[in-house]
PDB file of C-alpha atoms in Angstrom:
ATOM      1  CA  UNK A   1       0.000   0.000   0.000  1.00 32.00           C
ATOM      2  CA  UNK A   2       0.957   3.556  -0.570  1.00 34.00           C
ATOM      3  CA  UNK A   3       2.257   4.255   3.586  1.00 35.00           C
ATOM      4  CA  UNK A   4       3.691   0.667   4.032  1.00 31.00           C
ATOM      5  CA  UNK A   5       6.947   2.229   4.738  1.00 30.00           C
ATOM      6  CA  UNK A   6       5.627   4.754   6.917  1.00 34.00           C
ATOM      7  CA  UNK A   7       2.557   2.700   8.736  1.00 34.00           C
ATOM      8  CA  UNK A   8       4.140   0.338  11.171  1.00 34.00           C
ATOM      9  CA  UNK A   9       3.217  -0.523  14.776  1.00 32.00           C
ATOM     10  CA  UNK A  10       4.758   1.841  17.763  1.00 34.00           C
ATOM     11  CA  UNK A  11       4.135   2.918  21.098  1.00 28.00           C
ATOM     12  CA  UNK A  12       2.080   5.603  21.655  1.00 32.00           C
ATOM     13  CA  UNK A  13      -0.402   7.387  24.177  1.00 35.00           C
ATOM     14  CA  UNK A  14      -3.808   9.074  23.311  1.00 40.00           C
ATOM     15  CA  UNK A  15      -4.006  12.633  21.802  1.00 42.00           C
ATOM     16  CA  UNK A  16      -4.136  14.544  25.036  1.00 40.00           C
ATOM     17  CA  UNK A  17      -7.171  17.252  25.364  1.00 41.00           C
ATOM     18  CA  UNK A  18      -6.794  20.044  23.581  1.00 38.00           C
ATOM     19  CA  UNK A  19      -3.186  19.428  22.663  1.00 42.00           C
ATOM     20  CA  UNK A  20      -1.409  22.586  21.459  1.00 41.00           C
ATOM     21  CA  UNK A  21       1.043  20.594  19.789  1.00 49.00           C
ATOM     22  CA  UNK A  22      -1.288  18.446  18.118  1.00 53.00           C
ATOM     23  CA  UNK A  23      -2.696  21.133  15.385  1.00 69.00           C
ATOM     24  CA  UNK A  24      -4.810  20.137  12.502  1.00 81.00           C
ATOM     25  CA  UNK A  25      -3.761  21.633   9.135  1.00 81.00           C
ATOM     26  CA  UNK A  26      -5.047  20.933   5.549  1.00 81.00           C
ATOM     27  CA  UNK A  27      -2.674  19.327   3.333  1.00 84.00           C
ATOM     28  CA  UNK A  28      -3.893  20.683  -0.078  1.00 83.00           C
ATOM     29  CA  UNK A  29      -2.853  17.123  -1.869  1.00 83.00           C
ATOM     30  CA  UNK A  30      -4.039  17.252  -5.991  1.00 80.00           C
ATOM     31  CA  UNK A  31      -4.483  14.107  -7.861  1.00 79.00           C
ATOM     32  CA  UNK A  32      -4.206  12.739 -11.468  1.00 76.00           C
ATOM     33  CA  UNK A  33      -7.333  11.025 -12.937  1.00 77.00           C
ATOM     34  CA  UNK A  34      -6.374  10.608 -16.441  1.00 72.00           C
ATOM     35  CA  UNK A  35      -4.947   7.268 -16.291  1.00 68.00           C
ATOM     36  CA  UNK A  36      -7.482   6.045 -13.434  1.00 74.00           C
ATOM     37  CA  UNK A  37      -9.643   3.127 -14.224  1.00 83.00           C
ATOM     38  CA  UNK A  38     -13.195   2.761 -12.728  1.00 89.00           C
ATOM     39  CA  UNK A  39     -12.345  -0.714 -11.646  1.00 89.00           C
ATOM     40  CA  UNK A  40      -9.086   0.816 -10.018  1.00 85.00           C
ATOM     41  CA  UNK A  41      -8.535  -1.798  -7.110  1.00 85.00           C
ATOM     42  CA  UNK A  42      -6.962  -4.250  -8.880  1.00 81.00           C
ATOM     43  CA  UNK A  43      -9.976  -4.574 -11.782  1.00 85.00           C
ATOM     44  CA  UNK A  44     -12.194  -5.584  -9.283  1.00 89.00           C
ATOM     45  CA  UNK A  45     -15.670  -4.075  -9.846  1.00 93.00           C
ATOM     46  CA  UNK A  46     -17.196  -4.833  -7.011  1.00 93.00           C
ATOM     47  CA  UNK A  47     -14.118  -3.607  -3.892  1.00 91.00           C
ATOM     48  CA  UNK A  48     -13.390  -0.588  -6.343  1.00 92.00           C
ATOM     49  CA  UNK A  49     -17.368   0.223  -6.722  1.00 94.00           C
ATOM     50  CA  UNK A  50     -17.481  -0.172  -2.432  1.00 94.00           C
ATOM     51  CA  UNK A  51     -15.121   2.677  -2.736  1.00 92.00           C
ATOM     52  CA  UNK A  52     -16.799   4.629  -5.744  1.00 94.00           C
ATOM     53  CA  UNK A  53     -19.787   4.770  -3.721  1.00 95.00           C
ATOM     54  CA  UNK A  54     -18.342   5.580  -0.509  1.00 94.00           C
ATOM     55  CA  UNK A  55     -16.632   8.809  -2.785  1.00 93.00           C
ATOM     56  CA  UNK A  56     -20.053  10.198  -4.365  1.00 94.00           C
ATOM     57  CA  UNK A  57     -21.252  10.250  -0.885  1.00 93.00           C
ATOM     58  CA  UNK A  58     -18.320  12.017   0.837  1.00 92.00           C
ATOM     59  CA  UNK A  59     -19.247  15.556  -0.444  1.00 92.00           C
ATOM     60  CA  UNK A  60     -22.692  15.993   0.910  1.00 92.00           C
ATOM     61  CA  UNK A  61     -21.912  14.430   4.365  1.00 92.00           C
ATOM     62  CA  UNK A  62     -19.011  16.526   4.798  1.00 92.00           C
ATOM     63  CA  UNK A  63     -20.691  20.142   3.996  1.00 93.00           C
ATOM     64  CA  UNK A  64     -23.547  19.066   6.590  1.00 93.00           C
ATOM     65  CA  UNK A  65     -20.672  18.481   9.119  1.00 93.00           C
ATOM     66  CA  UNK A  66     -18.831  21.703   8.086  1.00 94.00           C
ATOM     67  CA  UNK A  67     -22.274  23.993   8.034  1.00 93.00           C
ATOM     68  CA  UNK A  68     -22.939  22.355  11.566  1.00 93.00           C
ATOM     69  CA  UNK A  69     -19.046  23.466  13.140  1.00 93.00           C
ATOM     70  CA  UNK A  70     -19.720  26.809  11.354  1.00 92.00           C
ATOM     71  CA  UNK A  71     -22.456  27.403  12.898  1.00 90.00           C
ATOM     72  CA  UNK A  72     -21.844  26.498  16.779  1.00 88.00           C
ATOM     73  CA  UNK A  73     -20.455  29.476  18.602  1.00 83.00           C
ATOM     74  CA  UNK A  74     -17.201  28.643  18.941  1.00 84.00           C
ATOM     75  CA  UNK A  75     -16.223  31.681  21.229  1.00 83.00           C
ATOM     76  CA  UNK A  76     -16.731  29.801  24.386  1.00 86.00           C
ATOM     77  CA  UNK A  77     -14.404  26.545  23.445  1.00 90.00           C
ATOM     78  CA  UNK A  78     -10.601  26.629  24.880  1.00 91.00           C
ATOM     79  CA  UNK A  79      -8.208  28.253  21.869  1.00 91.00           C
ATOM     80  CA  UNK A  80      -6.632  25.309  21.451  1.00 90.00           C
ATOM     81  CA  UNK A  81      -9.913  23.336  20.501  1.00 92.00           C
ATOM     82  CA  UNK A  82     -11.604  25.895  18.500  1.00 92.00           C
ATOM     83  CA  UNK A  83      -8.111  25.919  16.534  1.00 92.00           C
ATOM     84  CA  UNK A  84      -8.200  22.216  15.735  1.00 92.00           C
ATOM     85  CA  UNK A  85     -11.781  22.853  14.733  1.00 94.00           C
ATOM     86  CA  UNK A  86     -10.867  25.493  12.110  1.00 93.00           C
ATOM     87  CA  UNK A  87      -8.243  22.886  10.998  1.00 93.00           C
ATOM     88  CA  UNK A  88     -11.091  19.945  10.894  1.00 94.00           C
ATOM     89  CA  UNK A  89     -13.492  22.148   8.804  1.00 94.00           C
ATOM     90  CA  UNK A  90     -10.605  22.978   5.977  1.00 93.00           C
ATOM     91  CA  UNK A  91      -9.618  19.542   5.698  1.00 92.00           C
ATOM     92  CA  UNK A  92     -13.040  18.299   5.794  1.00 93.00           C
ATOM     93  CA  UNK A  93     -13.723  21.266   2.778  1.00 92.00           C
ATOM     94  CA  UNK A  94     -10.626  20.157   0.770  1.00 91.00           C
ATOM     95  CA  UNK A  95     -11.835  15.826   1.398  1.00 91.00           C
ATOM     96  CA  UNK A  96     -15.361  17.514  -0.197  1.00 91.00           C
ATOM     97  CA  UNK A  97     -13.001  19.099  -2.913  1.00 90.00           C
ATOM     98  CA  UNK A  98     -11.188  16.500  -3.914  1.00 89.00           C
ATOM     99  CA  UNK A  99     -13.925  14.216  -3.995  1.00 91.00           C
ATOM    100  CA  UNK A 100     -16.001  16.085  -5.922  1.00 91.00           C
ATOM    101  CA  UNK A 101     -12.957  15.972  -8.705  1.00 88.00           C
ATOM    102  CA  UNK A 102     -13.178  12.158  -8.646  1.00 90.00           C
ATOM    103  CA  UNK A 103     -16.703  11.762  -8.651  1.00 92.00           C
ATOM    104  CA  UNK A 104     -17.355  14.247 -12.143  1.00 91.00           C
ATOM    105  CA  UNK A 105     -14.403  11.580 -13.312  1.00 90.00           C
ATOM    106  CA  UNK A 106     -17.300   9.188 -12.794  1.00 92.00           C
ATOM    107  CA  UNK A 107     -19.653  10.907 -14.469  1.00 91.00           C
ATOM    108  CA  UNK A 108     -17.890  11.133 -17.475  1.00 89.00           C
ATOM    109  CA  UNK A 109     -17.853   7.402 -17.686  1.00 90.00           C
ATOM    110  CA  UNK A 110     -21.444   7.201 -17.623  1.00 92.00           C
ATOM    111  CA  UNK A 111     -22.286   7.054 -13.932  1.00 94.00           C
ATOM    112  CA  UNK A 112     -24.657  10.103 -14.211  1.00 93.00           C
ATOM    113  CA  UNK A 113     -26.973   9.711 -11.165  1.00 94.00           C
ATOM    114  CA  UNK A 114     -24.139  10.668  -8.943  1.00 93.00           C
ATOM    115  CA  UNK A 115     -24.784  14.627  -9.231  1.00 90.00           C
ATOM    116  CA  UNK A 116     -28.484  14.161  -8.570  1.00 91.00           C
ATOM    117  CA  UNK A 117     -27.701  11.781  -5.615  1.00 91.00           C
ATOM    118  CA  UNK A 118     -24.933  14.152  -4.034  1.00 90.00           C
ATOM    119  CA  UNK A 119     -28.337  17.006  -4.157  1.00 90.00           C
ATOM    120  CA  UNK A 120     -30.884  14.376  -3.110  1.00 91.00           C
ATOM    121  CA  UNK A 121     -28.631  13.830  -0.012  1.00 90.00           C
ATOM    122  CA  UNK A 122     -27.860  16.861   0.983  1.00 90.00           C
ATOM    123  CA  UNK A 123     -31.352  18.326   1.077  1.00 91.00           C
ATOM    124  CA  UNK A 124     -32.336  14.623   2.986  1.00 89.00           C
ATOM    125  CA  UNK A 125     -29.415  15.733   5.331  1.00 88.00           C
ATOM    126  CA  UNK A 126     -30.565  19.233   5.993  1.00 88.00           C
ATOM    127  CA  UNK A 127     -34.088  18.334   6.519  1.00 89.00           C
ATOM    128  CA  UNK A 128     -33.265  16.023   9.168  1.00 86.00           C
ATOM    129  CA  UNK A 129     -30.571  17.996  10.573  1.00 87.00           C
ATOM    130  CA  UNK A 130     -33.035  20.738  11.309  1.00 88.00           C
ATOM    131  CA  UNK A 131     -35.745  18.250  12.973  1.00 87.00           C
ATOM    132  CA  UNK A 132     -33.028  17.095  15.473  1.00 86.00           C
ATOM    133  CA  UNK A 133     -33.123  18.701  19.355  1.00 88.00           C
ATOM    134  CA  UNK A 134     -29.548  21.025  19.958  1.00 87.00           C
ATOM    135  CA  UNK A 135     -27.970  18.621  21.899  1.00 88.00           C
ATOM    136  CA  UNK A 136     -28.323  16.095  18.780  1.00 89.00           C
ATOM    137  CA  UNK A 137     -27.605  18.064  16.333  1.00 90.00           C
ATOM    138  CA  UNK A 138     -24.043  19.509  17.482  1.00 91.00           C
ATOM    139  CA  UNK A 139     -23.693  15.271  18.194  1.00 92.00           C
ATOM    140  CA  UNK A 140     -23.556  14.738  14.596  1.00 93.00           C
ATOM    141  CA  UNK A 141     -20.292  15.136  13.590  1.00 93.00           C
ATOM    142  CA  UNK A 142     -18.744  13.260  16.405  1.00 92.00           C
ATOM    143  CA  UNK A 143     -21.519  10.591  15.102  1.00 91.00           C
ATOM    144  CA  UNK A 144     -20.349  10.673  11.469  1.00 92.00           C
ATOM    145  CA  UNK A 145     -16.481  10.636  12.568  1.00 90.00           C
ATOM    146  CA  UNK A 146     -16.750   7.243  14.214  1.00 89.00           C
ATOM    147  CA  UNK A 147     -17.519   5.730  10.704  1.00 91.00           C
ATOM    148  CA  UNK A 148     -15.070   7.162   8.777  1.00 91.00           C
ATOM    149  CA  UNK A 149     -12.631   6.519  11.427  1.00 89.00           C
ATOM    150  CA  UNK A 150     -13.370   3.161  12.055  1.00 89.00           C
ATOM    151  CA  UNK A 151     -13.470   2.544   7.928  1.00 89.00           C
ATOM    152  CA  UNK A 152     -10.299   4.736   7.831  1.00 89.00           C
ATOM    153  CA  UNK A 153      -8.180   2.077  10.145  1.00 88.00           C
ATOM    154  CA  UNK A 154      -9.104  -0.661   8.378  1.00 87.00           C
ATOM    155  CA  UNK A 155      -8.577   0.774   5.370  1.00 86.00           C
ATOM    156  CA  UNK A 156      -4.829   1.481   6.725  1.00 85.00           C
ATOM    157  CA  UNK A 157      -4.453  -2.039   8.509  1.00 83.00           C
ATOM    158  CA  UNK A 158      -6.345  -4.542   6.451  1.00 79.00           C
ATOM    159  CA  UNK A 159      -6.473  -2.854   3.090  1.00 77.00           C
ATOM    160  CA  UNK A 160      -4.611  -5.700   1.399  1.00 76.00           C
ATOM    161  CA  UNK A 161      -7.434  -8.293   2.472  1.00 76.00           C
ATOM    162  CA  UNK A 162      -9.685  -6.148   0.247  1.00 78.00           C
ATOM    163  CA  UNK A 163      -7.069  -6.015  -2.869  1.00 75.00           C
ATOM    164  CA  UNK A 164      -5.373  -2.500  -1.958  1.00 78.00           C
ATOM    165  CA  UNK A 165      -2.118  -3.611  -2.888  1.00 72.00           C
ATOM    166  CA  UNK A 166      -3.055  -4.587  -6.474  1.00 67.00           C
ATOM    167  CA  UNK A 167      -4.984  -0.583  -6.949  1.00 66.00           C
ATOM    168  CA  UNK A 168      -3.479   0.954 -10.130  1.00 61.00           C
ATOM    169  CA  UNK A 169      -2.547   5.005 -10.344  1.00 58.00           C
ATOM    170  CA  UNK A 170      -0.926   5.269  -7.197  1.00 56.00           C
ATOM    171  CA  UNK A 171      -1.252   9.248  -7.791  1.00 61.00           C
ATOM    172  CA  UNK A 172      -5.127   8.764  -8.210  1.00 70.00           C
ATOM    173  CA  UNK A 173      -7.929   6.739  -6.313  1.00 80.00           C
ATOM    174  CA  UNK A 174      -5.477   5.140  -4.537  1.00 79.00           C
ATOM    175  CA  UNK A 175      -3.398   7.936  -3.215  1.00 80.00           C
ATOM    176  CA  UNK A 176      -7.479   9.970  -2.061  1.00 85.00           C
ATOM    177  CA  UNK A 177      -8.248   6.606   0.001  1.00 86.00           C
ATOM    178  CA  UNK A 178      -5.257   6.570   2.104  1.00 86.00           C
ATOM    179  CA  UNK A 179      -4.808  10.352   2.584  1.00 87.00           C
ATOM    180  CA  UNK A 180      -8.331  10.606   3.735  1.00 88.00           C
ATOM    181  CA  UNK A 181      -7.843   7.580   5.996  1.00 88.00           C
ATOM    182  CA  UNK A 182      -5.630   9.200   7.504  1.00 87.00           C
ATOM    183  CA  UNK A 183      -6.935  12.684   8.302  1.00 88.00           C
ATOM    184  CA  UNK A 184      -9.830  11.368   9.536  1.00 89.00           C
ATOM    185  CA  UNK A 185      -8.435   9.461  12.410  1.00 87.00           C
ATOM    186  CA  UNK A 186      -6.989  13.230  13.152  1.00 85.00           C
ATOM    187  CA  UNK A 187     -10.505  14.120  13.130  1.00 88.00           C
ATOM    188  CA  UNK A 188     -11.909  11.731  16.150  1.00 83.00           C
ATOM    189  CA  UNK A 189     -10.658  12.860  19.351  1.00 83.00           C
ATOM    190  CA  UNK A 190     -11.231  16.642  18.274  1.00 90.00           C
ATOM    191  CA  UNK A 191     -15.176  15.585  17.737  1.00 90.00           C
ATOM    192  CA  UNK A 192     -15.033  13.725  21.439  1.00 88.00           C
ATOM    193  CA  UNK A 193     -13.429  16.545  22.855  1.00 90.00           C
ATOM    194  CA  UNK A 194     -15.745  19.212  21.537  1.00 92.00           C
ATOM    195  CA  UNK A 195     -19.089  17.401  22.946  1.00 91.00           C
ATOM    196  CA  UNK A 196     -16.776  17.300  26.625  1.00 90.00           C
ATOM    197  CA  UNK A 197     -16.050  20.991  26.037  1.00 92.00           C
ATOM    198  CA  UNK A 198     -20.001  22.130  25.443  1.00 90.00           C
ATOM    199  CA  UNK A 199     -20.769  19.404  28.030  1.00 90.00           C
ATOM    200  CA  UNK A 200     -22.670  16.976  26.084  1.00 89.00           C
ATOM    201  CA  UNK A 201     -22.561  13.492  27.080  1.00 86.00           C
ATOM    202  CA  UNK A 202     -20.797  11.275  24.687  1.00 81.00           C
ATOM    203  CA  UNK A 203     -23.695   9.018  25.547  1.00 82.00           C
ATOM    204  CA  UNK A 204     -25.709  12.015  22.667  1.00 86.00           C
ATOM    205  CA  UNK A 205     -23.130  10.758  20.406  1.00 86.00           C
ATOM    206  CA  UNK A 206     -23.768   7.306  20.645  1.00 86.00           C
ATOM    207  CA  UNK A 207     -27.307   7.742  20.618  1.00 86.00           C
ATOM    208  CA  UNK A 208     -26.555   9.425  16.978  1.00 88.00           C
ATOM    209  CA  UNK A 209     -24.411   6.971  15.761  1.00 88.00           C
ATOM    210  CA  UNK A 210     -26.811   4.098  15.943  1.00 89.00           C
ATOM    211  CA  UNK A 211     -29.393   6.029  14.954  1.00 86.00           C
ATOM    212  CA  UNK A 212     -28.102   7.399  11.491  1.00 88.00           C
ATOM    213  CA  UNK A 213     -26.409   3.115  10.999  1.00 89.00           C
ATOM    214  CA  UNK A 214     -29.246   1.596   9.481  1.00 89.00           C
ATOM    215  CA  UNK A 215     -29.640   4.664   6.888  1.00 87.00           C
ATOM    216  CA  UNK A 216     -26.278   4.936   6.481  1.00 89.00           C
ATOM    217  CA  UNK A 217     -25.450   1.205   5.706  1.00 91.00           C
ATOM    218  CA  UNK A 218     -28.194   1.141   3.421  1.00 91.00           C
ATOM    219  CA  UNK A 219     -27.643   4.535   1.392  1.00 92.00           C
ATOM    220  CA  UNK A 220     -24.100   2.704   0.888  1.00 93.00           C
ATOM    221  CA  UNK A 221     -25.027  -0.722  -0.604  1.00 94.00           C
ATOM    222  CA  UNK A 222     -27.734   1.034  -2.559  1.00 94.00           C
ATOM    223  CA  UNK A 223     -25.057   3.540  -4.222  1.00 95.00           C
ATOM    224  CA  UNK A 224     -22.799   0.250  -4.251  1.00 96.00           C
ATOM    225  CA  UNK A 225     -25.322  -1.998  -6.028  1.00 95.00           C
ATOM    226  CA  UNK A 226     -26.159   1.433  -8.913  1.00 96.00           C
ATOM    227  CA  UNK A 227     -22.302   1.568  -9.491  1.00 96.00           C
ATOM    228  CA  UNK A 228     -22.563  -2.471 -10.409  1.00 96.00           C
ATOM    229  CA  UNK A 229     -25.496  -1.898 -12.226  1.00 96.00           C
ATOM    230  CA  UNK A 230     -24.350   1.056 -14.460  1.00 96.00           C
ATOM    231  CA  UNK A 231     -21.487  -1.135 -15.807  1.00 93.00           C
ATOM    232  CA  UNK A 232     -23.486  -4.472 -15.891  1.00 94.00           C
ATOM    233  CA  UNK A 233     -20.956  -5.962 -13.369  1.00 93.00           C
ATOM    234  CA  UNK A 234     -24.304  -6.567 -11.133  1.00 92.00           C
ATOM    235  CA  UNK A 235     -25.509  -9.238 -13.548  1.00 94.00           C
ATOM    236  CA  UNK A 236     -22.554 -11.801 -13.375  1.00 94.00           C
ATOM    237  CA  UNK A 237     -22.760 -14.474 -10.377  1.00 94.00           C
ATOM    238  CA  UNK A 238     -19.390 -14.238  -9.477  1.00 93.00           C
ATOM    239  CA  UNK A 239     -19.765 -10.660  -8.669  1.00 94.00           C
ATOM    240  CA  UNK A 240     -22.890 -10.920  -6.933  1.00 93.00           C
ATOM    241  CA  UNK A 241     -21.395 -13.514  -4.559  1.00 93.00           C
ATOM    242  CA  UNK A 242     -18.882 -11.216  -4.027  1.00 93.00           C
ATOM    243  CA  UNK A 243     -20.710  -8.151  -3.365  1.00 94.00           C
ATOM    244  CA  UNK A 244     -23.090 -10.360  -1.174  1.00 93.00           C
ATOM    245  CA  UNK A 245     -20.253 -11.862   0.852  1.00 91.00           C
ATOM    246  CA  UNK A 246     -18.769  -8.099   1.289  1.00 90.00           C
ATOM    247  CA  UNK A 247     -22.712  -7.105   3.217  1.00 90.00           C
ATOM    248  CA  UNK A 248     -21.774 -10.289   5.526  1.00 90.00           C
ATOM    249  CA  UNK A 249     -18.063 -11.037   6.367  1.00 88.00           C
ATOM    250  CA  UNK A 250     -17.719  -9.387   9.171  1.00 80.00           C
ATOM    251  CA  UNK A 251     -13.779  -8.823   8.267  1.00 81.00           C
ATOM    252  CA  UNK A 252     -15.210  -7.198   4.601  1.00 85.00           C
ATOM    253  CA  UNK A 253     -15.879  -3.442   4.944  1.00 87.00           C
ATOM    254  CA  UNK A 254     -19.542  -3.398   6.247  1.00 91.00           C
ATOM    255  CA  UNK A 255     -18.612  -5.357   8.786  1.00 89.00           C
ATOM    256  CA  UNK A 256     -15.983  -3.760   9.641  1.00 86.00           C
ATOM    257  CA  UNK A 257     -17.679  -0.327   9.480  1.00 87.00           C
ATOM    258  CA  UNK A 258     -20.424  -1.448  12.028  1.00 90.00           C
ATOM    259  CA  UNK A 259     -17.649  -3.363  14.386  1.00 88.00           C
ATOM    260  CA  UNK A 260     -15.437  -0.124  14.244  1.00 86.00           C
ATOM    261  CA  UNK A 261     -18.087   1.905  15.537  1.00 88.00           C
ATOM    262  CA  UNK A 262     -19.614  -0.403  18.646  1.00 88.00           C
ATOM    263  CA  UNK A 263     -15.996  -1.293  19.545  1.00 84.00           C
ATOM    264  CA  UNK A 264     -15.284   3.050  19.978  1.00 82.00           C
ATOM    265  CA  UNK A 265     -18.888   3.517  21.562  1.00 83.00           C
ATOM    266  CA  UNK A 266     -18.359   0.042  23.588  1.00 82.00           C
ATOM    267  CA  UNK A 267     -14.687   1.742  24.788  1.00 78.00           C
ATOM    268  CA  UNK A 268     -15.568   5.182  24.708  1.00 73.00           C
ATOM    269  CA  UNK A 269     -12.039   6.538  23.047  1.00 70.00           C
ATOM    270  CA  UNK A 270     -10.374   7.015  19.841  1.00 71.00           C
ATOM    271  CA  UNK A 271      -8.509   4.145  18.007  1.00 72.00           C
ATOM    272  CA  UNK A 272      -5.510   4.445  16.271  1.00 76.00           C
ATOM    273  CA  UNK A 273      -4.650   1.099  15.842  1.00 73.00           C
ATOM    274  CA  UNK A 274      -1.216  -0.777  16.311  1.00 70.00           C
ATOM    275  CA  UNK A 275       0.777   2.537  14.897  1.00 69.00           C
ATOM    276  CA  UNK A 276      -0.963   5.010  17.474  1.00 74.00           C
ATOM    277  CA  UNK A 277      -1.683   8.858  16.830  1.00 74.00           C
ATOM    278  CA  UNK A 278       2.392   9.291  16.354  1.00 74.00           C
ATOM    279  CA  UNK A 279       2.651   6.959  13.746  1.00 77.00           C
ATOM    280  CA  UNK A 280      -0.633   8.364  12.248  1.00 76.00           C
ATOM    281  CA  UNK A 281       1.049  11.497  12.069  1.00 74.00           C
ATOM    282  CA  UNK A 282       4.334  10.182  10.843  1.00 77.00           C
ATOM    283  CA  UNK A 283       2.430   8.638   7.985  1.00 77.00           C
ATOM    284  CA  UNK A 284       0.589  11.872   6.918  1.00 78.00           C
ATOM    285  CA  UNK A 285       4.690  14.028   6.469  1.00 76.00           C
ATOM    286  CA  UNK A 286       4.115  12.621   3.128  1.00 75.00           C
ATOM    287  CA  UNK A 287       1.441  14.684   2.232  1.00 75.00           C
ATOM    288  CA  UNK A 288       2.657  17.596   3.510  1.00 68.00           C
ATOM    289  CA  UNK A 289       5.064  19.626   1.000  1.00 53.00           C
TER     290      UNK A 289
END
């Protein structure tokens, strides 16, 4: 994989609150597209479609979380927090960037409901978003960050179960995936600390989490199953078994997704896996130039 020299287990402790050394920062990465394949992870359709789907829906989850941050009054948090959260909402705007880039790649090969999906999901998003109590609400993106954490680790640790190793373009697909694993494991102990610093019980959190899981899971394999669809991969049996063993395994990435999340609501902290925050941080110097 594209870190395998950098991502390699060490000692660490947890990010302490509010560390002033411990700054988030966009790293303003570009990528190449013109060489990327659609089946990018190793011409698998149905791993590099899990992925495809998991980047048209990036975009509209991440401006919900970024409108939400904006809006909080932010005066009140300690400087060092409130810095780390203007940090969080620039990466999470250049993720949404990026993203975006990839997924009008997509459209141009012929995947043309993504557009009217990222719009469909963002209004969907709002609406509910504006039903939910305060407390809920400002929950939300400490919610969303323990998927995309717990997807992110995985992603970094047992990537080359799923076929990582064989993904073509290392400057494309490849190169998004494990720069925005890793900036979202920054992104979990800021959310935690931010419901402890407007005293919300992480318990709010929780409550969110399981709450948005059964739409979440199924807006995924729905966006999954149009990606095999589009490109007829849907209709061979060997891909259907596959895509159908990928909703079960519990080591394939929906499992994984929903274990990631009850282990860090089960444990109540941030997982950085073997490595720990320092080596998640060593691993990210190469995206910083």
């Amino acid at each position: 994989m594209l870190v395998a020299s950098r991502w390699s287990p060490a000692m660490s402790t947890a990010r302490p609150h509010f560390a002033p050394e411990a700054a988030l920062s966009p790293r303003r990465i570009e990528v190449s597209l013109n060489r990327a394949s659609v089946h990018w992870v190793g011409g698998d359709p149905v791993t590099s479609h899990f992925f495809n789907a998991l980047s048209a829906l990036i975009p509209p989850v991440e401006r919900i979380v970024i409108r939400i941050l904006r809006d909080m009054d932010r005066a009140t948090l300690p400087d060092p927090l409130a810095r780390d959260i203007r940090g969080l909402i620039q990466q999470e705007a250049w993720h949404s960037r990026i993203h975006r880039q990839c997924n009008q790649a997509l459209a141009l090969c012929g995947y043309s409901a993504i557009p009217g999906l990222d719009g469909w999901l963002e209004r969907a998003l709002r609406l509910v978003v504006r039903c939910l109590p305060r407390k809920l609400k400002l929950a939300l993106p400490y919610a969303f960050e323990l998927y995309t954490a717990s997807l992110s680790l995985a992603v970094l640790e047992r990537g080359n179960d799923w076929g990582l190793e064989d993904a073509d373009t290392p400057e494309g697909p490849h190169k998004v995936l494990i720069w925005h694993a890793l900036e979202e494991l920054e992104h979990q102990d800021v959310c935690g600390d931010l419901l402890e610093a407007l005293d919300i019980r992480r318990r709010w959190g929780s409550f969110a989490a399981l709450a948005i899981m059964p739409v979440l899971l199924t807006v995924v394999a729905l966006t999954h199953l149009y990606f095999m669809h589009t490109d007829r991969s849907l209709y061979r049996p060997r891909h259907v078994r596959c895509y159908l063993g990928m909703l079960i395994r519990q080591r394939g990435p929906y499992g994984t997704l929903v274990g990631g999340v009850l282990r860090r609501l089960w444990r109540g902290e941030a997982d950085y896996g073997n490595t720990g925050r320092a080596g998640v941080l060593r691993a990210l110097t190469q995206f910083t130039g």
